[in-house]
CSV table of C-alpha atoms and ligand atoms in Angstrom, one decimal:
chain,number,residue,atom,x,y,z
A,135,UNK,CA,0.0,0.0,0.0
A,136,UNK,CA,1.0,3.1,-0.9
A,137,UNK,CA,2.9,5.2,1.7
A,138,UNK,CA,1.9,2.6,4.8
A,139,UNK,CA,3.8,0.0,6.5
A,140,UNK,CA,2.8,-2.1,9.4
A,141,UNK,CA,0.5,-5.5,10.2
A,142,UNK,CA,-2.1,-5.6,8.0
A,143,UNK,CA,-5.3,-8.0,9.3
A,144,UNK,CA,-8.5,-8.8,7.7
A,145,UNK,CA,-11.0,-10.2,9.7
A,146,UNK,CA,-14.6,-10.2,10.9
A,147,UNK,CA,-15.3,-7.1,13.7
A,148,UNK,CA,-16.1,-7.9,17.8
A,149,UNK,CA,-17.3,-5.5,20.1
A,150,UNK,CA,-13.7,-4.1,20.3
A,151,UNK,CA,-14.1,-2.3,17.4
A,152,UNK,CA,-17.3,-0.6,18.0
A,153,UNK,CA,-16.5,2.9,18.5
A,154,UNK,CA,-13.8,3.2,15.0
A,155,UNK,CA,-16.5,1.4,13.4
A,156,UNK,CA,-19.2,4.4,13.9
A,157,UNK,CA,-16.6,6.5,13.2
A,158,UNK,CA,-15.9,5.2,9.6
A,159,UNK,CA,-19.7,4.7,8.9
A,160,UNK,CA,-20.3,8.0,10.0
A,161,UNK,CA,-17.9,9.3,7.5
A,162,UNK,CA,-20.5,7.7,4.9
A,163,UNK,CA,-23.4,9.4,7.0
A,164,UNK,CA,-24.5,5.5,7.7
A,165,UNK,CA,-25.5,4.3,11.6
A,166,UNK,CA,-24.1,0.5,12.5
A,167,UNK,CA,-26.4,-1.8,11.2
A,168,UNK,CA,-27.1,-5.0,12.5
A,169,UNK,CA,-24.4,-6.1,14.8
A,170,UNK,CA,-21.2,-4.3,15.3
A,171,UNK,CA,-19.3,-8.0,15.0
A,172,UNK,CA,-21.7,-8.3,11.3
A,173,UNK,CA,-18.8,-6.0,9.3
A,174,UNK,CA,-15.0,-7.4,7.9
A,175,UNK,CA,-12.6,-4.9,8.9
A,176,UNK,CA,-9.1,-4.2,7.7
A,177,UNK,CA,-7.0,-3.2,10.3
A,178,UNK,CA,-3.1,-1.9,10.4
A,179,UNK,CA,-0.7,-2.1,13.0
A,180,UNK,CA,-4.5,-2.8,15.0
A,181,UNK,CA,-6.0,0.3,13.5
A,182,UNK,CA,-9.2,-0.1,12.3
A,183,UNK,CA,-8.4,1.8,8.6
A,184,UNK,CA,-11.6,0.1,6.4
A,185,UNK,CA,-14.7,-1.8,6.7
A,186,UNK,CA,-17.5,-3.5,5.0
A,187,UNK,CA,-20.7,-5.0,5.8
A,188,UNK,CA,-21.6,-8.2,3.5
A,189,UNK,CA,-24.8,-10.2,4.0
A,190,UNK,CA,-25.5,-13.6,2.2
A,191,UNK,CA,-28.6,-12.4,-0.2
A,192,UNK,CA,-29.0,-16.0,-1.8
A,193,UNK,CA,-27.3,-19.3,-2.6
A,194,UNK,CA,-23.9,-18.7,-3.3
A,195,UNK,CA,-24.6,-15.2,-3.4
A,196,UNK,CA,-23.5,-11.8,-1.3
A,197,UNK,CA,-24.3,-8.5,-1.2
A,198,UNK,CA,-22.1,-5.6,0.1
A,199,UNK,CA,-23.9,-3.4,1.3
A,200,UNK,CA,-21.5,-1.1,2.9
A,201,UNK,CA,-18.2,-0.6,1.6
A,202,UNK,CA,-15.7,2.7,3.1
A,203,UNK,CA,-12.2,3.6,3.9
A,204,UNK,CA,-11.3,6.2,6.6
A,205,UNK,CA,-11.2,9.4,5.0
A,206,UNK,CA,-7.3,10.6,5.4
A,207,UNK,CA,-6.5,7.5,4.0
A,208,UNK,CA,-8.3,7.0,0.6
A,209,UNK,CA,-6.4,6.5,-2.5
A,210,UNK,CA,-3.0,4.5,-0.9
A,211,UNK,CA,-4.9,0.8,-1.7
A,212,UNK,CA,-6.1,0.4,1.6
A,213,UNK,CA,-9.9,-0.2,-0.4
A,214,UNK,CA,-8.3,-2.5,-2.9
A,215,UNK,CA,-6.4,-4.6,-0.9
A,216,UNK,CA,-10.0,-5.0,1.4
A,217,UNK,CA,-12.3,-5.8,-1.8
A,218,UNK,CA,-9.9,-8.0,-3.2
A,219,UNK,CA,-9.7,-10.3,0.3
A,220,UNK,CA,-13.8,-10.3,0.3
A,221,UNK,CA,-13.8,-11.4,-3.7
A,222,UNK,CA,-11.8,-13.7,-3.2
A,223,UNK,CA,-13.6,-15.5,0.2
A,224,UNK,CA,-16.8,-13.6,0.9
A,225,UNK,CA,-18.2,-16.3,2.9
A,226,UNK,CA,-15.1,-16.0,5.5
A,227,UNK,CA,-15.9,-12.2,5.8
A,228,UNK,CA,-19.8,-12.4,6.2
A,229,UNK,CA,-20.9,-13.5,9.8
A,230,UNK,CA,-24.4,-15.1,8.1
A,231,UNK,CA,-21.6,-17.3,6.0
A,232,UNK,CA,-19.5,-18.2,9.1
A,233,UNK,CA,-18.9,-22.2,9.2
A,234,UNK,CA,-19.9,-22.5,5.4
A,235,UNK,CA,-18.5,-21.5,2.1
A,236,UNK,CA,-15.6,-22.3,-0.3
A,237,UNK,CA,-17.6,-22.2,-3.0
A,238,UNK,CA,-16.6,-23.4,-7.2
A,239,UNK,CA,-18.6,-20.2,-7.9
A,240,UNK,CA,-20.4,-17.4,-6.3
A,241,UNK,CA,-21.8,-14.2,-6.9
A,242,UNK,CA,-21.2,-10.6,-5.5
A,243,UNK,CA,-23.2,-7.8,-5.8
A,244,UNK,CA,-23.1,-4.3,-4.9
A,245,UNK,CA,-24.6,-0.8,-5.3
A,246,UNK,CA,-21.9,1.8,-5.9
A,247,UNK,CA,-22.7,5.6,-5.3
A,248,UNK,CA,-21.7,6.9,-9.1
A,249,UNK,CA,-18.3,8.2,-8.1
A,250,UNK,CA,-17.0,4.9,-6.7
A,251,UNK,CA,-18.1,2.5,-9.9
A,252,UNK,CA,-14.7,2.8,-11.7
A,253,UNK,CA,-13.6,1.9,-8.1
A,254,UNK,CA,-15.4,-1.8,-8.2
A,255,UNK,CA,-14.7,-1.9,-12.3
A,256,UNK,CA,-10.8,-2.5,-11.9
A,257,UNK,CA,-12.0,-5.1,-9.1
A,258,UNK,CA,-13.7,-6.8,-12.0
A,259,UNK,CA,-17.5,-5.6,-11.2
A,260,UNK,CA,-19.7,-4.7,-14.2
A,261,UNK,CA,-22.7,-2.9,-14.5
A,262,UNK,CA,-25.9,-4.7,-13.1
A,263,UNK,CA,-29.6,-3.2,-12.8
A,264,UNK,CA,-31.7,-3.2,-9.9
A,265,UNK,CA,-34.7,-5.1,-10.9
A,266,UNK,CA,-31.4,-8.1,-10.6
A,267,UNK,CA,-30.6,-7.3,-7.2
A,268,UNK,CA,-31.7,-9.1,-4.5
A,269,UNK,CA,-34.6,-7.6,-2.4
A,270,UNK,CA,-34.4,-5.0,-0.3
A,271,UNK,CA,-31.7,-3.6,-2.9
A,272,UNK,CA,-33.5,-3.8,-5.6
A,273,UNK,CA,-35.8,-1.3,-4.4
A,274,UNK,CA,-33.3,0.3,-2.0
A,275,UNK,CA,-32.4,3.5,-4.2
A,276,UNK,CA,-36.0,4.4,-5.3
A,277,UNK,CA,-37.5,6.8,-2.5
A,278,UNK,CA,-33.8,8.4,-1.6
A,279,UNK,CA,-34.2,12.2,-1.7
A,280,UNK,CA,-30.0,12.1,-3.0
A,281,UNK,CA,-30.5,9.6,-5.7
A,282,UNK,CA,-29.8,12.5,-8.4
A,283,UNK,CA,-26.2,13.6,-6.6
A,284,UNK,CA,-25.4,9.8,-6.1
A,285,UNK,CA,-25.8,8.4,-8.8
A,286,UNK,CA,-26.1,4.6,-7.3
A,287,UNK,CA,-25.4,2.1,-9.8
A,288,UNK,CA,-26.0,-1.3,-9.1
A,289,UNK,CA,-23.1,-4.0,-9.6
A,290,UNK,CA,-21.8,-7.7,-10.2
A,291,UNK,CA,-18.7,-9.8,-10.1
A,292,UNK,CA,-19.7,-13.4,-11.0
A,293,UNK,CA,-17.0,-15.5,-9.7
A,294,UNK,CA,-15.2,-19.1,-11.1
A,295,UNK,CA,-12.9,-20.8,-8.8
B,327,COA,C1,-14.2,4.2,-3.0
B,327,COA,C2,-13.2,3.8,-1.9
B,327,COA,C3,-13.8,2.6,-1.1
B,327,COA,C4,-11.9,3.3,-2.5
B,327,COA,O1,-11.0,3.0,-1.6
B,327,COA,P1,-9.5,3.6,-1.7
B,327,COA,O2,-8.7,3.0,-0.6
B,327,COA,O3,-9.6,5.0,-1.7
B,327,COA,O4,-9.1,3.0,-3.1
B,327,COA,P2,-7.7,2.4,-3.6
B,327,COA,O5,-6.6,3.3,-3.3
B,327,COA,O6,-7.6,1.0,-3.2
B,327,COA,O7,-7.9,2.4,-5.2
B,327,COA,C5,-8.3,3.5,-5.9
B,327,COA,C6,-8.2,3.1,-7.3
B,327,COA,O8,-9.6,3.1,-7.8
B,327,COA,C7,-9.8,4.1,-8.8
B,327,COA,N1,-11.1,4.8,-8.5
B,327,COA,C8,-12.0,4.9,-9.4
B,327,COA,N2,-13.1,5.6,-8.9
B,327,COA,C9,-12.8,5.8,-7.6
B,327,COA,C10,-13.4,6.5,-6.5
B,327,COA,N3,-14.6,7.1,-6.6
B,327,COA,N4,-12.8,6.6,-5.3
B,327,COA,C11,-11.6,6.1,-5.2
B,327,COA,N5,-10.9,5.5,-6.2
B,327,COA,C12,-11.5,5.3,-7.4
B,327,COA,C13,-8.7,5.1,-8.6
B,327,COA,O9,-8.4,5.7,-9.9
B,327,COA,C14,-7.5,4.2,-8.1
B,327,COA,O10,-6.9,3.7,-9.2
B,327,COA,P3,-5.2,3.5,-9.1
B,327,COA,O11,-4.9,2.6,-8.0
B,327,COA,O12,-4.9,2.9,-10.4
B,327,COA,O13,-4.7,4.8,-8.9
B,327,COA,C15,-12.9,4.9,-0.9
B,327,COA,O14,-12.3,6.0,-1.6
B,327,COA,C16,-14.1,5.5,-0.1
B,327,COA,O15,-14.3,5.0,1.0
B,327,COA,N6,-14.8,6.5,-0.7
B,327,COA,C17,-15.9,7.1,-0.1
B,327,COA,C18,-17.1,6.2,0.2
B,327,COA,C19,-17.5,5.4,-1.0
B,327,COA,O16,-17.7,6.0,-2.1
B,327,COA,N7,-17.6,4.1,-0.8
B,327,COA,C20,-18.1,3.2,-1.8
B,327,COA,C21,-19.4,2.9,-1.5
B,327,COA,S1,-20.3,2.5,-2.9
C-alpha cells in the first residue's frame, strides 16, 4: 500500500471495534447496522483503517452493502487490498456465512454511489440493474431524496474458482 507499512489483518469485527467502526460509517453518513461483529474490517498495525458490511442475499450469493475507507487515508490501496480479500472469500468475511462456504462459484453484488463504480470496475465488477438485485436492494435506491447527486449504480462480479 501506498505510503503505509505495518501489520495488515482482515477479519470479521467484535465488540472491540465498536466505537472506530461508527466513526468510519459516520464518514458515509450511515449508523451501525445490525451487529457491530456483522462487518469485515481491515485493520493496520491494530488500526481499524476500512470496513465492510456483506450479507448472504442468496445461494452462493452476497451482497455488500456497505463498503468505506477512513477518509485521510483514501487513494493508498487500503480499499483495494479489502475488496480484493472479500472477492476472493466472501463467505469468511460475512458473519451469516460463518462455518460455510468455499464455494466453485459465487456471486457478489453491490450498489456503488456513481463516483465509486470505476472503483469496483478495476476489481472486476460490471454494471448490473436493480430489478437483478436481491430484495431489499433492488428497491433500496427508489424513495432516496440524493439519488440525483449519487448516482447509485448497481453492480456484479460473477465468480469461477
Ligand atoms: C471508494 C473507496 C472505497 C476506494 O478505496 P481507496 O482505498 O480510496 O481506493 P484504492 O486506493 O484501493 O484504489 C483506488 C483506485 O480506484 C480508482 N477509482 C475509481 N473511482 C474511484 C473513486 N470514486 N474513489 C476512489 N478510487 C477510485 C482510482 O483511480 C484508483 O486507481 P489507481 O490505484 O490505479 O490509482 C474509498 O475511496 C471510499 O471510502 N470512498 C468514499 C465512500 C465510497 O464511495 N464508498 C463506496 C461505497 S459505494
Amino acid at each position: 500500500m501506498r505510503g503505509l507499512k505495518g501489520k495488515t489483518e482482515v477479519a470479521l469485527s467484535g465488540k472491540i471495534d465498536e466505537a472506530d467502526l461508527k466513526e468510519i460509517l459516520a464518514e458515509h453518513d450511515l449508523a451501525v447496522r445490525g451487529d457491530v461483529s456483522d462487518y469485515v474490517v481491515l485493520k493496520i498495525d491494530g488500526r481499524l483503517c476500512a470496513a465492510g458490511r456483506l450479507v448472504l442475499s442468496g445461494r452462493n450469493c452476497f451482497h455488500l452493502e456497505v463498503f468505506g475507507v477512513r477518509g485521510e487515508l483514501r487513494g493508498r490501496g487500503i480499499g483495494g487490498l479489502l475488496l480484493s480479500e472479500i472477492i476472493k472469500r466472501p463467505w469468511k468475511y460475512c458473519r451469516e456465512a460463518e462455518g460455510g462456504g468455499d464455494y466453485k462459484s459465487y456471486r457478489l453484488t453491490t450498489v456503488a454511489r456513481g463516483g465509486a463504480a470505476g472503483f469496483y470496475e478495476k476489481h472486476g465488477f460490471r454494471a448490473f440493474s436493480f430489478a437483478a438485485l436481491p430484495p431489499p436492494y433492488n428497491t433500496q435506491c427508489d424513495d432516496c431524496p440524493d439519488r440525483e447527486t449519487c448516482r447509485p449504480l448497481p453492480m456484479v462480479l460473477e465468480k469461477e474458482r
